[in-house]
XYZ file of C-alpha atoms in Angstrom:
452
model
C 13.393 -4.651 7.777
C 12.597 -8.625 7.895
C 10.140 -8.869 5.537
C 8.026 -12.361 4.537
C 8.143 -12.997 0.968
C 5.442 -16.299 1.274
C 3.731 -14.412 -1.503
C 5.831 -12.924 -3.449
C 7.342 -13.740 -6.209
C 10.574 -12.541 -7.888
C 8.490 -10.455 -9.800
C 6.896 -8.680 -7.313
C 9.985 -8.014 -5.550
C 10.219 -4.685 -7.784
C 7.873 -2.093 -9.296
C 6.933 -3.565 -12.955
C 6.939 -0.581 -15.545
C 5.126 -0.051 -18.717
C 1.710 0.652 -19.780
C -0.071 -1.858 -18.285
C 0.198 -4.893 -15.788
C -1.134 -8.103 -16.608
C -3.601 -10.145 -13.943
C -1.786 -12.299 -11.932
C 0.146 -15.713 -12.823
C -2.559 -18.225 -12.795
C -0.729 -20.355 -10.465
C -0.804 -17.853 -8.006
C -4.773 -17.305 -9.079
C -5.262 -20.923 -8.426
C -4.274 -20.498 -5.026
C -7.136 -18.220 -3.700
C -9.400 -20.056 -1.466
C -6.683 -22.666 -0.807
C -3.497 -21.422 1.424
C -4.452 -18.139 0.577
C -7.900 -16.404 1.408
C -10.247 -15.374 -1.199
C -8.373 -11.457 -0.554
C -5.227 -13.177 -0.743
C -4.248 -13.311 2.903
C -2.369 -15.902 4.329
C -4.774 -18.541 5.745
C -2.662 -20.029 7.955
C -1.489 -18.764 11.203
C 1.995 -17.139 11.926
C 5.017 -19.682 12.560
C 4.576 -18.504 16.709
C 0.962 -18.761 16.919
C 0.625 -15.413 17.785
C -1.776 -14.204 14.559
C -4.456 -16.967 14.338
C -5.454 -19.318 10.783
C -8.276 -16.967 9.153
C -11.468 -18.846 10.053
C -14.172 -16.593 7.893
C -14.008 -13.548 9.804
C -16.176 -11.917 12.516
C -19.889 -12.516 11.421
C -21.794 -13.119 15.173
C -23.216 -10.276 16.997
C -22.047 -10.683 20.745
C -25.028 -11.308 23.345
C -24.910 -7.697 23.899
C -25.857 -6.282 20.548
C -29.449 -5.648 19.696
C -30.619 -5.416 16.494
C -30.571 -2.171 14.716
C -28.018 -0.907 17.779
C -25.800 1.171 15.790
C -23.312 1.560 18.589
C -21.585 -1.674 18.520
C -20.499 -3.621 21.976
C -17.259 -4.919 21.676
C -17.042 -8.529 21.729
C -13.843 -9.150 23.375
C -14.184 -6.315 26.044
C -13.296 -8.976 28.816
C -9.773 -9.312 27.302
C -6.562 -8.529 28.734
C -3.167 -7.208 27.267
C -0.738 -9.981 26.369
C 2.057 -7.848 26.233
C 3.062 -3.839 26.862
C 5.550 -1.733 25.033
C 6.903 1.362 25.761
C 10.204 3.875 25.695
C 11.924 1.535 28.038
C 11.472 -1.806 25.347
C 10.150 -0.664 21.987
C 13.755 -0.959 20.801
C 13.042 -4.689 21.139
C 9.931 -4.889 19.101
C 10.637 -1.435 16.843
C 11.085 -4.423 13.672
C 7.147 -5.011 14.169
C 6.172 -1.253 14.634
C 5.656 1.808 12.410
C 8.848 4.399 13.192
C 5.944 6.572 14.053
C 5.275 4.182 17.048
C 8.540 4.019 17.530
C 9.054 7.871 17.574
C 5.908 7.853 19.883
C 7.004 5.622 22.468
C 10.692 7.043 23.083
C 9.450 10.600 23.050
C 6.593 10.413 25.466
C 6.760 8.313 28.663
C 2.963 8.435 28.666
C 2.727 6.719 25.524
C 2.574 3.273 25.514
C 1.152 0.090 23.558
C -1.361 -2.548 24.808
C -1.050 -5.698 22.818
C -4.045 -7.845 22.989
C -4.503 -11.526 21.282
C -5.149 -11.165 17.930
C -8.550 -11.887 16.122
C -8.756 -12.023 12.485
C -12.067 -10.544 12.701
C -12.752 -8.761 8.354
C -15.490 -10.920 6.941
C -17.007 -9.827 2.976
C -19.953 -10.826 1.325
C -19.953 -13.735 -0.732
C -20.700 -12.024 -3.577
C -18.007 -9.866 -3.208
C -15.363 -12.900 -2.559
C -16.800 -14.476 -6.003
C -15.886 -10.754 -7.693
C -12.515 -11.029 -6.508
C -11.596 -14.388 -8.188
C -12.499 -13.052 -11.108
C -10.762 -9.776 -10.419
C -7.358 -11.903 -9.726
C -7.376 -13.710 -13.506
C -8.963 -10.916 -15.061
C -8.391 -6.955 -13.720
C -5.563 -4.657 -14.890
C -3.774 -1.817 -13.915
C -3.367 0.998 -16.579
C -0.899 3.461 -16.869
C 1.745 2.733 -14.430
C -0.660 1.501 -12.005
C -2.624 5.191 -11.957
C -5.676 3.785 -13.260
C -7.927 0.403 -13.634
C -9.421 -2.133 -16.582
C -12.205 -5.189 -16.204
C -12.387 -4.920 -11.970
C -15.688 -6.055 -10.750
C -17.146 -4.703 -7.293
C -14.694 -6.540 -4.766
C -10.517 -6.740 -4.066
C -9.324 -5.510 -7.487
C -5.624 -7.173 -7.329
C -5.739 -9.954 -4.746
C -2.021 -11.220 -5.523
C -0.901 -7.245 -6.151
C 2.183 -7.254 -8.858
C 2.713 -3.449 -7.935
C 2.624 -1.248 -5.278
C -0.132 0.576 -7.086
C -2.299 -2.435 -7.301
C -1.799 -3.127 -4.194
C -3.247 0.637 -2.932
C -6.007 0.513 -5.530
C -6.982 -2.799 -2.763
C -7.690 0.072 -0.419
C -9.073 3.062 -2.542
C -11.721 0.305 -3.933
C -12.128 -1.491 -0.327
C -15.725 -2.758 0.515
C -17.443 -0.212 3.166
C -21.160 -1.318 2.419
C -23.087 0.778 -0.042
C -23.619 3.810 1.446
C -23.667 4.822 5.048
C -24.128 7.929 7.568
C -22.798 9.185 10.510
C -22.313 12.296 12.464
C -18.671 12.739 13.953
C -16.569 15.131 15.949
C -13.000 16.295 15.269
C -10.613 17.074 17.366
C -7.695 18.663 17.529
C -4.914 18.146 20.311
C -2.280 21.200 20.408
C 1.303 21.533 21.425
C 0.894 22.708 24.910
C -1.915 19.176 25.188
C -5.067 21.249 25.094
C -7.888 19.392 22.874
C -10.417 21.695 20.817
C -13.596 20.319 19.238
C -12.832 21.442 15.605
C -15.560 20.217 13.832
C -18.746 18.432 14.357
C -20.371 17.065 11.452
C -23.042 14.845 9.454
C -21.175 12.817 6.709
C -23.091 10.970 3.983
C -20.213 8.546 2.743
C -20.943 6.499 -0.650
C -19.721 4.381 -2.961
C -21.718 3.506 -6.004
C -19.842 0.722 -7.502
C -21.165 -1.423 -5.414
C -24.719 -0.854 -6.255
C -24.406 -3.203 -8.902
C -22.154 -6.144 -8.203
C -22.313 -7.479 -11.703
C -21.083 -4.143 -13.557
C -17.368 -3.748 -14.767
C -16.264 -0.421 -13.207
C -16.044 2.368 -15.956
C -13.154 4.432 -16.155
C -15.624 7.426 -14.778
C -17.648 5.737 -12.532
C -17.703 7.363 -8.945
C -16.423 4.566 -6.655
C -16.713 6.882 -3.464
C -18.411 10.482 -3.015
C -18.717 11.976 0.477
C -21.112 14.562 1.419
C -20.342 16.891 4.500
C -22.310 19.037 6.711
C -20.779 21.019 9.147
C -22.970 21.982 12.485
C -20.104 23.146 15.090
C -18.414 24.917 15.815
C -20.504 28.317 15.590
C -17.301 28.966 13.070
C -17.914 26.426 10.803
C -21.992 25.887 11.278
C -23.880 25.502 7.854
C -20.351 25.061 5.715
C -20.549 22.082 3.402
C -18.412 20.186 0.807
C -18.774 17.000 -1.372
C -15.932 15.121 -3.146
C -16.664 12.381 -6.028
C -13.537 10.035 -6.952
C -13.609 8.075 -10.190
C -11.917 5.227 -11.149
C -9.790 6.742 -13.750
C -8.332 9.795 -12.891
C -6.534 10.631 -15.382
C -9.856 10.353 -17.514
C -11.558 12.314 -14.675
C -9.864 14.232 -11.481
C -11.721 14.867 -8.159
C -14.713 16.653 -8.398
C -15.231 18.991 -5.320
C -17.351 21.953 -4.297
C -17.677 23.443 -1.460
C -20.835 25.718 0.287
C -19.442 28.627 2.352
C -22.663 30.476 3.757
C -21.333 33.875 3.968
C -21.012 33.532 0.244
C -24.319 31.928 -0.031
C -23.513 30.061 -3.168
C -22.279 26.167 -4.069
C -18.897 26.789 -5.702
C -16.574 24.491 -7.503
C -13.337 23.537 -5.022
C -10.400 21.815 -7.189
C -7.909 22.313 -4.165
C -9.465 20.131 -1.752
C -7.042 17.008 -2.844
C -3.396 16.004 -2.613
C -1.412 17.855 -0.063
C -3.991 20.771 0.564
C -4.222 21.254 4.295
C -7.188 20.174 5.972
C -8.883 22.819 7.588
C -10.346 20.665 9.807
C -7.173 19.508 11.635
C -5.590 22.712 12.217
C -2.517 22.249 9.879
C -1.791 18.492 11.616
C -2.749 16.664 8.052
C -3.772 17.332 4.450
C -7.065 16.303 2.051
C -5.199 13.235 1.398
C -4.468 11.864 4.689
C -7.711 10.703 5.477
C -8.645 7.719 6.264
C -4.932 7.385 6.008
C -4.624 7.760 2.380
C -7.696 8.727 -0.145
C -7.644 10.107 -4.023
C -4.769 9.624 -7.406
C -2.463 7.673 -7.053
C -0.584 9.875 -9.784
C 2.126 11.890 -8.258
C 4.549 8.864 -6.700
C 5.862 5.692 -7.557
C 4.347 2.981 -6.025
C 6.845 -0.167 -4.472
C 5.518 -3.159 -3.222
C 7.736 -3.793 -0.301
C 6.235 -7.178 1.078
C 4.677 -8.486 3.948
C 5.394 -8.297 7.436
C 3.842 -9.107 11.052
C 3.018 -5.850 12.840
C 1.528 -4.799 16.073
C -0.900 -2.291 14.772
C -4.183 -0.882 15.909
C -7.357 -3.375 15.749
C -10.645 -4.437 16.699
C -10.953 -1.356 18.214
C -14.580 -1.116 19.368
C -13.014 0.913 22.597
C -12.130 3.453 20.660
C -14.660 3.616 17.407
C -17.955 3.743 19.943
C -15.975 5.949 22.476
C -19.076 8.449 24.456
C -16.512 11.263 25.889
C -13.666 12.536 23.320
C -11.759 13.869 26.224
C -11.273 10.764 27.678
C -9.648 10.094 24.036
C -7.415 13.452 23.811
C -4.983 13.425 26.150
C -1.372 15.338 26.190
C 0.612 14.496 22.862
C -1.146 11.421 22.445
C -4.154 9.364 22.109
C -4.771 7.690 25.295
C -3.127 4.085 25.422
C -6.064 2.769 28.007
C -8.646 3.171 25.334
C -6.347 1.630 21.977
C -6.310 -1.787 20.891
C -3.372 -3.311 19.557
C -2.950 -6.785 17.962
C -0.492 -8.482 15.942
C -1.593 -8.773 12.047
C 0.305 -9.593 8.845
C 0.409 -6.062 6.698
C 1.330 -5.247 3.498
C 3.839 -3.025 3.305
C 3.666 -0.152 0.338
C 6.236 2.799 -0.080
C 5.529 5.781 -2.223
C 7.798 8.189 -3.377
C 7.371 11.660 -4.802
C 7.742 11.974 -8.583
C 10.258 14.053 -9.546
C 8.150 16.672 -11.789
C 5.352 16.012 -8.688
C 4.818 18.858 -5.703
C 3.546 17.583 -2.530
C 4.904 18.268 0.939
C 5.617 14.812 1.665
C 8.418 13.107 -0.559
C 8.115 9.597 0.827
C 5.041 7.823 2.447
C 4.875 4.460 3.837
C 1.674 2.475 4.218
C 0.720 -0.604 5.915
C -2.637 -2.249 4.661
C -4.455 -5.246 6.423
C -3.652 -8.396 4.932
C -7.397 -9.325 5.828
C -9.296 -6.611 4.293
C -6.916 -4.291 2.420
C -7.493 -1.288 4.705
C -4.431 1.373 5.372
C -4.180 0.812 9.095
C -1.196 2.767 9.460
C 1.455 5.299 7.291
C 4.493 7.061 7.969
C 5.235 10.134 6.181
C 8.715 12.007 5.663
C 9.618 15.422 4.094
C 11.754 16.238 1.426
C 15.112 16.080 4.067
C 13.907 12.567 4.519
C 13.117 13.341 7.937
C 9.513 11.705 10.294
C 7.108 14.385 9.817
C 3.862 13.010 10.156
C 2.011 9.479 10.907
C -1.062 8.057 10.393
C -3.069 5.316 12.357
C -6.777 4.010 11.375
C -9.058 2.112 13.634
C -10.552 -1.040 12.597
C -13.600 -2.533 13.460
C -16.013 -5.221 11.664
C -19.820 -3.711 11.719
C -20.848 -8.411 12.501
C -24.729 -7.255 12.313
C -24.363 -6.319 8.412
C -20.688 -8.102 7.254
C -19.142 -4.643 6.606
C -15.728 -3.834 7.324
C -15.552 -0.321 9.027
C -12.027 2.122 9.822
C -13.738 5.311 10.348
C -11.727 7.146 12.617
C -8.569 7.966 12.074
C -5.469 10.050 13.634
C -2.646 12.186 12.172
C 0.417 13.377 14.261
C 2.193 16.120 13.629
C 5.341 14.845 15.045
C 7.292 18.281 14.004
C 4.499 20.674 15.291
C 3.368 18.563 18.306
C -0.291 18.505 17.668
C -2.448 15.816 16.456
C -6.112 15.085 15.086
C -8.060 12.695 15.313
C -11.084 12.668 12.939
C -14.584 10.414 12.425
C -15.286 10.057 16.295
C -19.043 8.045 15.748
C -19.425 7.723 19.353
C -20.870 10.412 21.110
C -23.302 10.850 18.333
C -24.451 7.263 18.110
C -22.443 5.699 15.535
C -22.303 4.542 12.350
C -25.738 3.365 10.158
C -25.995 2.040 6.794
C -28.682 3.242 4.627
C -29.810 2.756 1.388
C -28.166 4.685 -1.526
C -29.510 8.642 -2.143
C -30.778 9.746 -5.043
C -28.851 11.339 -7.941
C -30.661 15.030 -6.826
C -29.290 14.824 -3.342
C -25.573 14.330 -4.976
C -25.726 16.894 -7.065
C -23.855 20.077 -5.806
C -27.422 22.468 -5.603
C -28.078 19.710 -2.815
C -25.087 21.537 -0.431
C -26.979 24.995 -0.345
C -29.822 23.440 1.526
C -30.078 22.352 4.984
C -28.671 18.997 4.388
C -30.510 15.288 4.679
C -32.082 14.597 7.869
């Protein structure tokens, strides 16, 4: 793999042990806002023109949006595809794909990749930009990289020295304060026949940025999710709610889960790591979603580089889909309605620890240069084999400056199947609201009928 080593560093070339990694060299530091971003994205464009200088991100509404419209038009809808790969050329551009693309494209003839021009469309607050200066001379990574000291609301490690830094950029990534949204899942089986698994109301937030001036805590929550399930008849009136903190090690997950037959609120340790999501009808685990969530704690973390990639982006198609079947087709999401684009990515590989258990022993992720989000993964079993892959969709919510991935895919490229999770579309999309109160995330609030 070609990778571009523009930011890194000899240091960074390899994993740096011990107890704790220092905050970046402050030459590096002193480059923020200069040839790098205020992340720590290149600014510049790529040497063929094809990924555009980073001009302050998407922050217009297009003519079509109305205020308070929380279905968002897409503003480059007029576009057309530069560029289409498939089984018959993806050999030729496999360097600049995932090998789950890859694996996609020369198993199914249907599947193929629309590359449009690219926009470098993630835009933060400027608050949240000032945070991250300061998080690049001052935060630190504890414990091999498992946990965090002195971040402030914002990138954590913009000029990542580890692999873990570089995935806390994503665990901690800004999604507004809190938001809410109800979704379908779906699940698409061997033989191509898509079943609604799950339609639901999710109350996603994430209380460190409530208070942008605050040092995050070893225990603070920096995301909690709250779930209510309403279809199918199998799953109506089931609820769960998951709270992350910022040290793990100092505090796990906290889950519980509300199963009415049992008509109690009980606690529900398992739903983390490799623990198959119910939800996707074996095609992904806890910890696959949103590509990767929760510890960091059972692999070694490398920092592999950057590289341009064709990945899935600005996909406004897709996000505010209305029909889901239109979306589910055979083996495959359908091409017509994905967005590709050419972006730099960072490149992270984790593998399994050797006193660790988890049914994937290597896992590959690919985070946006722009705003740190895991757009894409591959995982492989213990043979070393392809098993699954992961793809996120990224939009920018312009109205409000928030950067937005919510749904997601898994493939199941053993089984067949697939899942694709956190369609906003046919339920009118995504809102952000101010935060709830401490009572409504406290688990007695699952056994009611939810927040309406």
């Amino acid at each position: 793999m070609k990778y571009l080593n523009s930011l890194l560093s000899a240091s960074l070339a390899v994993v740096i042990a011990g107890n704790a990694h220092a905050a970046a060299p402050a030459q590096d530091v002193a480059r923020l806002g200069k040839d790098l971003t205020m992340v720590g994205a290149d600014k510049a464009a790529s040497a063929d023109g094809a990924i555009p200088a980073y001009q302050g991100g998407l922050n217009t509404p297009p003519a079509s949006f109305k205020q308070g419209d929380t279905l968002r038009p897409d503003p480059f809808a007029s576009e057309k595809p530069l560029l289409v790969i498939d089984g018959k050329n993806v050999d030729q551009y496999k360097d600049s794909l995932t090998a789950t693309t890859v694996e996609l494209a020369k198993r199914f003839p249907s599947f193929h990749i629309d590359v449009y021009p690219s926009h470098r469309t993630a835009a933060l607050p400027k608050v949240l930009l000032d945070n991250t200066l300061k998080n690049a001379a001052n935060a630190k990574s504890l414990q091999d990289g498992m946990a965090i000291e002195n971040v402030l609301p914002g990138v954590p490690f913009p000029i990542p020295q580890s692999g873990a830094e570089a995935m806390w950029n994503h665990l901690l990534r800004y999604q507004g304060v809190a938001q809410k949204a109800k979704y379908d899942s779906w699940n698409v089986d061997s033989a191509g026949v898509a079943a609604l698994a799950t339609t639901g109301l999710a109350y996603n937030a994430y209380p460190i940025y409530e208070d942008l001036n605050k040092v995050i805590e070893p225990k603070d929550i920096y995301f909690q999710t709250k779930l209510y399930f309403e279809g199918p008849a199998r799953r109506a009136g089931e609820s769960m709610m998951l709270k992350d903190a910022a040290n793990p090690l100092v505090q796990e997950r906290r889950a519980w889960q509300y199963l009415p037959g049992q008509r109690r609120v009980k606690l529900a340790p398992n739903l983390a790591y490799d623990t198959p999501n119910p939800g996707t009808a074996g095609s992904g685990t806890f910890d696959d979603v949103y590509v990767f969530n929760g510890a960091l704690d059972r692999y070694d973390w490398q920092l592999l580089g950057k590289k341009e990639m064709y990945v899935p982006y600005n996909t406004y198609k897709l996000t505010y889909i209305h029909d889901p079947k239109s979306l589910t087709t055979p083996n495959h999401l359908s091409p017509d309605q994905v967005r590709w684009e050419k972006h730099r990515v960072w490149v992270v590989e984790g593998t399994l620890k050797g006193n660790a258990r988890h049914i994937y022993a290597k896992r590959r992720f690919y985070l946006d240069e722009d705003s740190w989000f895991a757009l894409a993964s591959d995982q492989y079993d213990a043979r070393g084999q392809l098993y699954r892959g992961s793809f996120s969709f990224f939009t920018q919510s312009y109205d409000v400056q928030i950067p937005n991935n919510n749904p997601h895919v898994v493939y199941d490229l053993v089984g067949g199947t697939y899942n694709v999770n956190g369609l906003i579309g046919p339920h009118g999309g995504i809102e952000y609201i101010a935060p709830l109160s401490k009572a409504q995330w406290s688990p007695e609030a699952l056994a009611g009928a939810g927040i309406r």
